[in-house]
């Protein structure tokens, strides 16, 4: 079952993503929404993101697809009217940090992010990705019943209940650590998996061997993540050495014990010093949990170092290499995306209340699809909840966008004649007449 999300129209036209339009000369304006203008170039760029089977044919279809761009501007108008610019400040800061890190890693640690075909082959062999398994799973609500079911299954007895069977699972995308352990077991092995107070009797039902060619995208993506993690650590070490970052061990012990005063110096470096209060404020800016600190001094020292580098050193490095200017063209587009997301949360998702019975019924109706995902426990529950929320959001979004169209009707003007000319030129270009 494929779920229709309310963002579908915006996603289809590439409006939810942050993609730059090609630099061209000014083009004719097809529509205006307040002070915003939608040009032929804007519309053409959006249409290029549609799959061939979705591209408009009748004029009414072209008009509906232009309406998706108009709706995006209406959402932005309403987001500004509700004062959501301030609400997305933290999300924008997080995006900028991520983009800086990606750009700096590519610039400074580029060689460590690449790999050879031999490395890929070795990683495939060492990771166990050449063996895939299928699982049979039986949910059981109570521990005693789960243990009894496990004993029966291990004795080879048939168990009544709603068994579900997964698709082929690979160790590289098993997701849950409890599922990952099953890749070491033989076919026929039965285990009891407890996750978040729920119980599953899980049997390894089948296995097969796959080649690197069979799962190359998965292996490449996993190795890329692994390389990026290693490069992150190496870059962290490089920056701490370059900026002479030193931690005060006595201050770390005080922080770990929860008795440190705000003015106690925690970090000394060529980039500046940091006290405990600076550290706490940085955690808030970085979106980290300031309440739970590691009690182990080494672990706390690593957390403090990462926070200091992220909050103090990386912005300096990005500015030094001119990376802030490179972000500017995408910053405005990302802000639009964050504004629409914030409005969506407030006006659509906030009005959806899900109870456990609804979530359970939705899961049972789509059990086979979720069985193929391999997710368990909280990960599975979160996925089911998101999907149900998106399904319930569709009619709410339809009503909400209709309200916005009515509210801002006087601010919307479509140049129907220019739209017709644009469609004619596109049709001619797609089906030229040969003389």
Coordinates of C-alpha atoms in Angstrom, one line a residue:
X1 CA 0.0 0.0 0.0
X2 CA 1.5 3.3 -1.1
X3 CA 0.5 6.2 1.2
X4 CA -0.3 9.6 -0.3
X5 CA 1.3 12.4 1.7
X6 CA -0.2 15.9 1.6
X7 CA 3.1 17.2 0.4
X8 CA 2.8 15.2 -2.9
X9 CA 2.0 18.1 -5.2
X10 CA 4.8 20.2 -3.8
X11 CA 7.2 17.3 -3.9
X12 CA 6.3 16.4 -7.5
X13 CA 7.2 19.9 -8.6
X14 CA 10.4 20.0 -6.6
X15 CA 9.1 22.8 -4.4
X16 CA 9.8 20.9 -1.1
X17 CA 13.4 20.3 -2.0
X18 CA 16.1 22.9 -2.1
X19 CA 17.2 23.1 -5.7
X20 CA 18.7 26.0 -7.6
X21 CA 17.0 27.2 -10.8
X22 CA 19.4 27.5 -13.7
X23 CA 20.6 31.1 -14.2
X24 CA 18.8 32.6 -17.2
X25 CA 17.7 35.9 -18.4
X26 CA 14.3 37.3 -17.3
X27 CA 11.3 35.4 -18.5
X28 CA 7.6 36.2 -18.8
X29 CA 5.6 36.3 -15.6
X30 CA 2.8 33.6 -15.5
X31 CA 1.4 34.4 -12.1
X32 CA 1.7 36.8 -9.1
X33 CA 1.0 36.0 -5.5
X34 CA 1.3 39.2 -3.5
X35 CA 4.8 40.4 -4.2
X36 CA 6.1 37.0 -5.4
X37 CA 6.2 36.3 -9.1
X38 CA 6.2 32.9 -10.9
X39 CA 7.9 33.1 -14.2
X40 CA 8.0 30.8 -17.2
X41 CA 11.5 29.8 -16.1
X42 CA 10.2 28.9 -12.6
X43 CA 7.4 26.8 -14.1
X44 CA 9.7 25.1 -16.6
X45 CA 12.2 24.2 -13.9
X46 CA 9.5 22.7 -11.8
X47 CA 8.0 20.7 -14.7
X48 CA 11.4 19.2 -15.4
X49 CA 11.3 17.5 -12.0
X50 CA 8.1 15.6 -12.9
X51 CA 8.4 12.0 -14.2
X52 CA 7.6 11.7 -17.8
X53 CA 4.3 9.9 -17.1
X54 CA 3.2 12.8 -14.8
X55 CA 3.9 15.7 -17.2
X56 CA 0.8 17.7 -18.2
X57 CA -1.0 17.2 -21.5
X58 CA -4.4 19.0 -21.4
X59 CA -4.3 22.7 -20.6
X60 CA -6.3 22.0 -17.4
X61 CA -3.4 19.8 -16.2
X62 CA -0.9 22.5 -16.9
X63 CA -3.1 24.9 -14.9
X64 CA -3.3 22.5 -12.0
X65 CA 0.5 22.1 -11.9
X66 CA 0.9 25.9 -12.0
X67 CA -1.5 26.0 -9.1
X68 CA 1.0 23.9 -7.0
X69 CA 3.5 26.7 -7.3
X70 CA 0.8 29.2 -6.4
X71 CA -0.1 27.1 -3.4
X72 CA 3.5 27.1 -2.3
X73 CA 3.5 30.9 -2.3
X74 CA 0.2 31.0 -0.4
X75 CA 1.7 28.7 2.3
X76 CA 4.7 31.1 2.6
X77 CA 2.4 34.1 2.8
X78 CA 0.6 32.5 5.7
X79 CA 3.8 31.4 7.4
X80 CA 5.0 35.0 7.4
X81 CA 1.7 36.3 8.6
X82 CA 1.8 33.9 11.5
X83 CA 5.4 35.1 12.4
X84 CA 7.0 31.7 11.9
X85 CA 10.3 33.2 10.7
X86 CA 11.6 33.3 14.3
X87 CA 10.4 29.7 14.8
X88 CA 12.6 28.3 12.1
X89 CA 15.8 30.1 13.3
X90 CA 17.1 27.0 15.1
X91 CA 16.3 24.7 12.2
X92 CA 18.1 27.1 9.8
X93 CA 21.1 27.2 12.1
X94 CA 21.2 23.4 12.2
X95 CA 21.0 23.2 8.4
X96 CA 23.9 25.7 8.1
X97 CA 26.1 23.8 10.5
X98 CA 25.4 20.6 8.6
X99 CA 26.2 22.2 5.3
X100 CA 29.4 23.7 6.7
X101 CA 30.6 20.4 8.0
X102 CA 29.9 18.7 4.6
X103 CA 31.7 21.4 2.7
X104 CA 34.7 21.4 5.1
X105 CA 35.0 17.7 5.1
X106 CA 35.0 17.6 1.3
X107 CA 37.6 20.3 1.2
X108 CA 39.9 19.2 4.0
X109 CA 39.4 15.4 4.1
X110 CA 38.4 14.6 0.5
X111 CA 40.8 11.7 0.1
X112 CA 39.5 10.0 3.2
X113 CA 36.0 10.1 1.8
X114 CA 36.8 8.1 -1.3
X115 CA 37.4 4.4 -1.7
X116 CA 38.7 2.0 -4.3
X117 CA 36.9 -1.0 -5.9
X118 CA 39.2 -3.2 -3.8
X119 CA 38.1 -1.5 -0.6
X120 CA 34.5 -1.9 -1.5
X121 CA 34.9 -5.6 -2.2
X122 CA 36.7 -6.1 1.1
X123 CA 34.1 -4.2 3.0
X124 CA 31.3 -6.3 1.3
X125 CA 33.1 -9.5 2.4
X126 CA 33.9 -8.4 6.0
X127 CA 30.4 -6.9 6.7
X128 CA 28.6 -10.1 6.0
X129 CA 26.5 -8.4 3.3
X130 CA 26.8 -11.5 1.1
X131 CA 24.2 -13.4 3.2
X132 CA 20.5 -12.3 3.3
X133 CA 17.8 -13.8 5.5
X134 CA 14.0 -13.9 5.7
X135 CA 12.3 -13.8 9.1
X136 CA 9.0 -15.1 10.4
X137 CA 7.7 -13.1 13.3
X138 CA 4.9 -13.7 15.8
X139 CA 3.8 -10.8 18.1
X140 CA 3.0 -11.9 21.7
X141 CA 1.7 -9.4 24.3
X142 CA 2.8 -10.9 27.6
X143 CA 6.2 -12.2 28.7
X144 CA 4.9 -15.5 30.1
X145 CA 3.0 -16.3 26.9
X146 CA 6.0 -15.2 24.8
X147 CA 8.3 -17.6 26.7
X148 CA 5.8 -20.5 26.3
X149 CA 5.6 -19.7 22.6
X150 CA 9.4 -19.7 22.3
X151 CA 9.7 -23.1 23.9
X152 CA 7.1 -24.6 21.6
X153 CA 8.7 -23.1 18.5
X154 CA 12.1 -24.4 19.6
X155 CA 10.6 -27.8 20.0
X156 CA 9.3 -27.6 16.4
X157 CA 5.6 -27.3 17.4
X158 CA 3.3 -25.2 15.3
X159 CA 2.1 -22.0 16.8
X160 CA -1.3 -20.4 16.3
X161 CA -1.3 -16.7 15.6
X162 CA -0.7 -14.0 13.0
X163 CA 2.8 -14.8 11.7
X164 CA 4.3 -12.2 9.3
X165 CA 7.2 -12.9 7.0
X166 CA 9.8 -10.3 6.1
X167 CA 11.3 -9.6 2.8
X168 CA 14.9 -10.4 2.2
X169 CA 17.0 -8.6 4.9
X170 CA 20.6 -7.6 4.7
X171 CA 22.9 -7.1 7.6
X172 CA 23.7 -3.6 6.3
X173 CA 20.1 -2.4 6.5
X174 CA 18.7 -4.6 9.3
X175 CA 18.2 -1.4 11.3
X176 CA 17.6 -2.8 14.8
X177 CA 20.6 -4.3 16.6
X178 CA 18.4 -7.3 17.8
X179 CA 17.6 -8.1 14.2
X180 CA 21.3 -7.7 13.2
X181 CA 22.3 -10.5 15.7
X182 CA 20.0 -13.0 13.8
X183 CA 22.3 -12.8 10.8
X184 CA 24.8 -14.9 12.7
X185 CA 22.2 -17.7 13.3
X186 CA 21.3 -20.7 11.1
X187 CA 18.1 -21.2 9.3
X188 CA 15.6 -22.7 11.8
X189 CA 16.9 -20.7 14.8
X190 CA 14.1 -19.3 16.9
X191 CA 14.7 -16.3 19.3
X192 CA 12.6 -14.2 21.5
X193 CA 13.0 -10.5 20.9
X194 CA 11.8 -8.0 23.5
X195 CA 11.6 -4.4 22.5
X196 CA 9.8 -1.6 24.4
X197 CA 7.7 -3.9 26.4
X198 CA 6.6 -5.9 23.3
X199 CA 7.6 -9.4 22.5
X200 CA 8.3 -11.1 19.1
X201 CA 9.0 -14.8 18.5
X202 CA 11.4 -14.5 15.5
X203 CA 12.5 -17.5 13.4
X204 CA 15.2 -17.4 10.7
X205 CA 13.0 -18.8 7.9
X206 CA 15.4 -18.8 4.9
X207 CA 18.8 -17.6 3.6
X208 CA 20.4 -16.8 0.3
X209 CA 23.8 -15.7 -1.0
X210 CA 24.0 -12.4 -2.9
X211 CA 26.9 -10.9 -4.8
X212 CA 28.3 -7.4 -4.6
X213 CA 26.5 -6.6 -7.8
X214 CA 23.2 -7.6 -6.3
X215 CA 23.4 -5.1 -3.5
X216 CA 26.0 -2.6 -4.7
X217 CA 24.0 0.6 -3.9
X218 CA 23.5 -0.6 -0.3
X219 CA 27.1 -1.5 0.2
X220 CA 28.3 1.8 -1.3
X221 CA 26.0 3.8 0.9
X222 CA 27.1 2.0 4.0
X223 CA 30.8 2.3 3.2
X224 CA 30.3 6.0 2.4
X225 CA 28.7 6.6 5.8
X226 CA 31.6 4.6 7.5
X227 CA 34.2 6.7 5.6
X228 CA 32.4 9.9 6.6
X229 CA 32.4 8.9 10.3
X230 CA 36.1 8.2 10.1
X231 CA 36.8 11.5 8.3
X232 CA 34.7 13.3 11.0
X233 CA 36.9 11.9 13.8
X234 CA 40.1 12.6 11.9
X235 CA 39.0 16.2 11.1
X236 CA 38.1 16.7 14.7
X237 CA 41.5 15.6 15.8
X238 CA 43.2 17.8 13.2
X239 CA 41.2 20.9 14.3
X240 CA 41.9 20.4 18.0
X241 CA 45.6 20.1 17.3
X242 CA 45.6 23.0 14.9
X243 CA 43.8 25.3 17.4
X244 CA 45.6 23.9 20.4
X245 CA 42.4 22.9 22.2
X246 CA 43.0 21.9 25.8
X247 CA 40.5 20.7 28.4
X248 CA 40.6 21.4 32.1
X249 CA 40.4 18.0 33.7
X250 CA 39.4 19.3 37.1
X251 CA 36.6 21.4 35.6
X252 CA 35.4 18.3 33.6
X253 CA 35.2 16.3 36.9
X254 CA 33.1 19.1 38.4
X255 CA 30.7 19.1 35.4
X256 CA 30.4 15.3 35.5
X257 CA 29.5 15.6 39.2
X258 CA 27.1 18.4 38.6
X259 CA 28.8 20.9 40.9
X260 CA 30.6 23.1 38.4
X261 CA 30.1 26.9 38.7
X262 CA 29.2 28.7 35.4
X263 CA 32.4 30.8 35.4
X264 CA 34.8 27.9 35.7
X265 CA 37.0 27.7 32.6
X266 CA 36.5 24.4 30.8
X267 CA 38.4 24.9 27.5
X268 CA 41.5 26.8 26.5
X269 CA 42.5 27.2 22.8
X270 CA 44.0 29.5 20.2
X271 CA 40.4 30.2 19.1
X272 CA 39.4 31.4 22.5
X273 CA 38.5 30.1 25.9
X274 CA 35.3 28.6 27.2
X275 CA 33.7 28.4 30.6
X276 CA 31.0 26.1 31.8
X277 CA 28.3 28.6 31.0
X278 CA 29.6 29.0 27.4
X279 CA 29.4 25.2 27.1
X280 CA 25.8 25.0 28.4
X281 CA 24.8 27.8 26.0
X282 CA 26.5 26.1 23.1
X283 CA 24.6 22.8 23.8
X284 CA 21.3 24.8 23.6
X285 CA 22.4 26.3 20.2
X286 CA 23.4 22.9 18.9
X287 CA 20.2 21.3 20.0
X288 CA 22.0 18.9 22.4
X289 CA 20.6 17.8 25.7
X290 CA 22.3 19.9 28.4
X291 CA 20.7 18.0 31.2
X292 CA 22.2 14.6 30.9
X293 CA 26.0 14.8 31.0
X294 CA 28.3 11.7 30.8
X295 CA 29.7 10.8 34.3
X296 CA 32.8 9.4 32.7
X297 CA 35.4 12.2 32.3
X298 CA 36.8 10.8 29.0
X299 CA 33.3 10.6 27.5
X300 CA 32.5 14.1 28.8
X301 CA 35.7 15.5 27.4
X302 CA 34.9 14.1 24.0
X303 CA 31.4 15.7 24.1
X304 CA 32.9 19.1 25.2
X305 CA 35.5 19.0 22.5
X306 CA 32.9 18.2 19.8
X307 CA 30.7 21.0 21.0
X308 CA 33.5 23.5 21.1
X309 CA 34.7 22.6 17.6
X310 CA 31.2 22.7 16.2
X311 CA 30.2 26.0 17.9
X312 CA 33.5 27.9 17.8
X313 CA 36.0 26.5 15.3
X314 CA 33.9 25.3 12.4
X315 CA 32.3 28.7 11.8
X316 CA 35.7 30.3 11.7
X317 CA 37.0 27.7 9.3
X318 CA 34.0 28.1 7.0
X319 CA 34.4 31.9 7.0
X320 CA 38.1 31.6 6.3
X321 CA 37.5 29.4 3.2
X322 CA 34.5 31.5 1.9
X323 CA 32.0 28.8 2.5
X324 CA 29.3 31.1 3.9
X325 CA 29.1 32.9 0.6
X326 CA 28.6 29.6 -1.2
X327 CA 25.6 28.8 1.1
X328 CA 23.8 32.1 0.3
X329 CA 22.0 31.0 -2.9
X330 CA 20.5 28.0 -1.1
X331 CA 19.8 29.7 2.2
X332 CA 16.7 31.5 1.0
X333 CA 15.2 28.3 -0.6
X334 CA 15.9 26.3 2.6
X335 CA 14.3 29.0 4.7
X336 CA 11.1 28.6 2.6
X337 CA 11.1 24.9 3.1
X338 CA 11.5 25.2 6.8
X339 CA 8.7 27.8 7.0
X340 CA 6.3 25.5 5.1
X341 CA 7.3 22.6 7.4
X342 CA 6.6 24.8 10.5
X343 CA 3.2 25.9 9.1
X344 CA 2.4 22.2 8.3
X345 CA 3.2 21.2 11.9
X346 CA 1.0 24.0 13.3
X347 CA -2.0 23.8 11.0
X348 CA -2.1 20.2 9.9
X349 CA -0.3 17.8 12.2
X350 CA -1.2 19.6 15.4
X351 CA -4.8 18.7 14.7
X352 CA -4.2 15.0 14.3
X353 CA -4.6 13.0 17.5
X354 CA -3.7 9.3 17.3
X355 CA -4.6 6.7 19.9
X356 CA -2.9 3.4 20.3
X357 CA -5.9 1.5 19.0
X358 CA -5.8 3.4 15.7
X359 CA -2.0 2.8 15.3
X360 CA -2.5 -0.9 16.0
X361 CA -5.3 -1.2 13.5
X362 CA -3.3 0.6 10.8
X363 CA -0.3 -1.6 11.4
X364 CA -2.4 -4.8 11.2
X365 CA -4.0 -3.6 7.9
X366 CA -0.5 -3.0 6.5
X367 CA 1.4 -5.8 8.4
X368 CA 3.0 -7.4 5.3
X369 CA 4.4 -4.1 4.1
X370 CA 5.9 -3.4 7.5
X371 CA 7.2 -6.9 7.8
X372 CA 9.4 -6.3 4.7
X373 CA 11.0 -3.3 6.3
X374 CA 12.8 -5.2 9.0
X375 CA 12.1 -2.5 11.6
X376 CA 11.3 -3.4 15.2
X377 CA 10.2 -1.8 18.4
X378 CA 10.3 2.0 18.7
X379 CA 11.6 2.4 15.1
X380 CA 8.6 0.4 13.8
X381 CA 6.1 2.2 16.0
X382 CA 7.5 5.6 14.9
X383 CA 7.3 4.6 11.2
X384 CA 3.7 3.3 11.5
X385 CA 2.7 6.5 13.5
X386 CA 4.2 8.7 10.8
X387 CA 2.5 6.9 8.0
X388 CA -0.9 7.0 9.7
X389 CA -0.5 10.7 10.5
X390 CA 0.4 11.4 6.9
X391 CA -2.7 9.4 5.7
X392 CA -5.0 11.4 8.0
X393 CA -3.3 14.7 7.0
X394 CA -4.5 14.4 3.3
X395 CA -8.1 15.7 3.8
X396 CA -6.9 18.3 6.3
X397 CA -4.4 19.7 3.9
X398 CA -7.0 19.8 1.1
X399 CA -9.3 21.8 3.3
X400 CA -6.5 24.0 4.5
X401 CA -5.1 24.9 1.1
X402 CA -8.7 25.7 -0.1
X403 CA -9.1 28.1 2.8
X404 CA -5.8 29.8 1.9
X405 CA -6.9 30.2 -1.7
X406 CA -10.0 31.9 -0.6
X407 CA -8.3 34.0 2.0
X408 CA -5.7 35.4 -0.4
X409 CA -7.7 35.3 -3.6
X410 CA -7.3 39.0 -4.2
X411 CA -3.5 38.7 -4.1
X412 CA -3.4 36.0 -6.8
X413 CA -3.3 36.9 -10.5
X414 CA -2.7 34.4 -13.3
X415 CA -1.8 35.5 -16.8
X416 CA -4.0 33.0 -18.6
X417 CA -2.9 34.3 -22.0
X418 CA 0.8 33.9 -21.3
X419 CA 0.1 30.5 -19.8
X420 CA -1.6 29.4 -23.0
X421 CA 1.3 30.7 -25.1
X422 CA 3.8 28.9 -22.8
X423 CA 1.9 25.6 -23.1
X424 CA 1.8 25.9 -26.9
X425 CA 5.5 26.5 -27.1
X426 CA 6.2 23.5 -24.9
X427 CA 3.9 21.3 -27.0
X428 CA 5.6 22.4 -30.2
X429 CA 9.0 21.7 -28.8
X430 CA 7.9 18.2 -27.6
X431 CA 6.3 17.4 -31.0
X432 CA 8.0 19.4 -33.7
X433 CA 6.5 19.3 -37.2
X434 CA 9.0 17.9 -39.8
X435 CA 8.9 19.6 -43.2

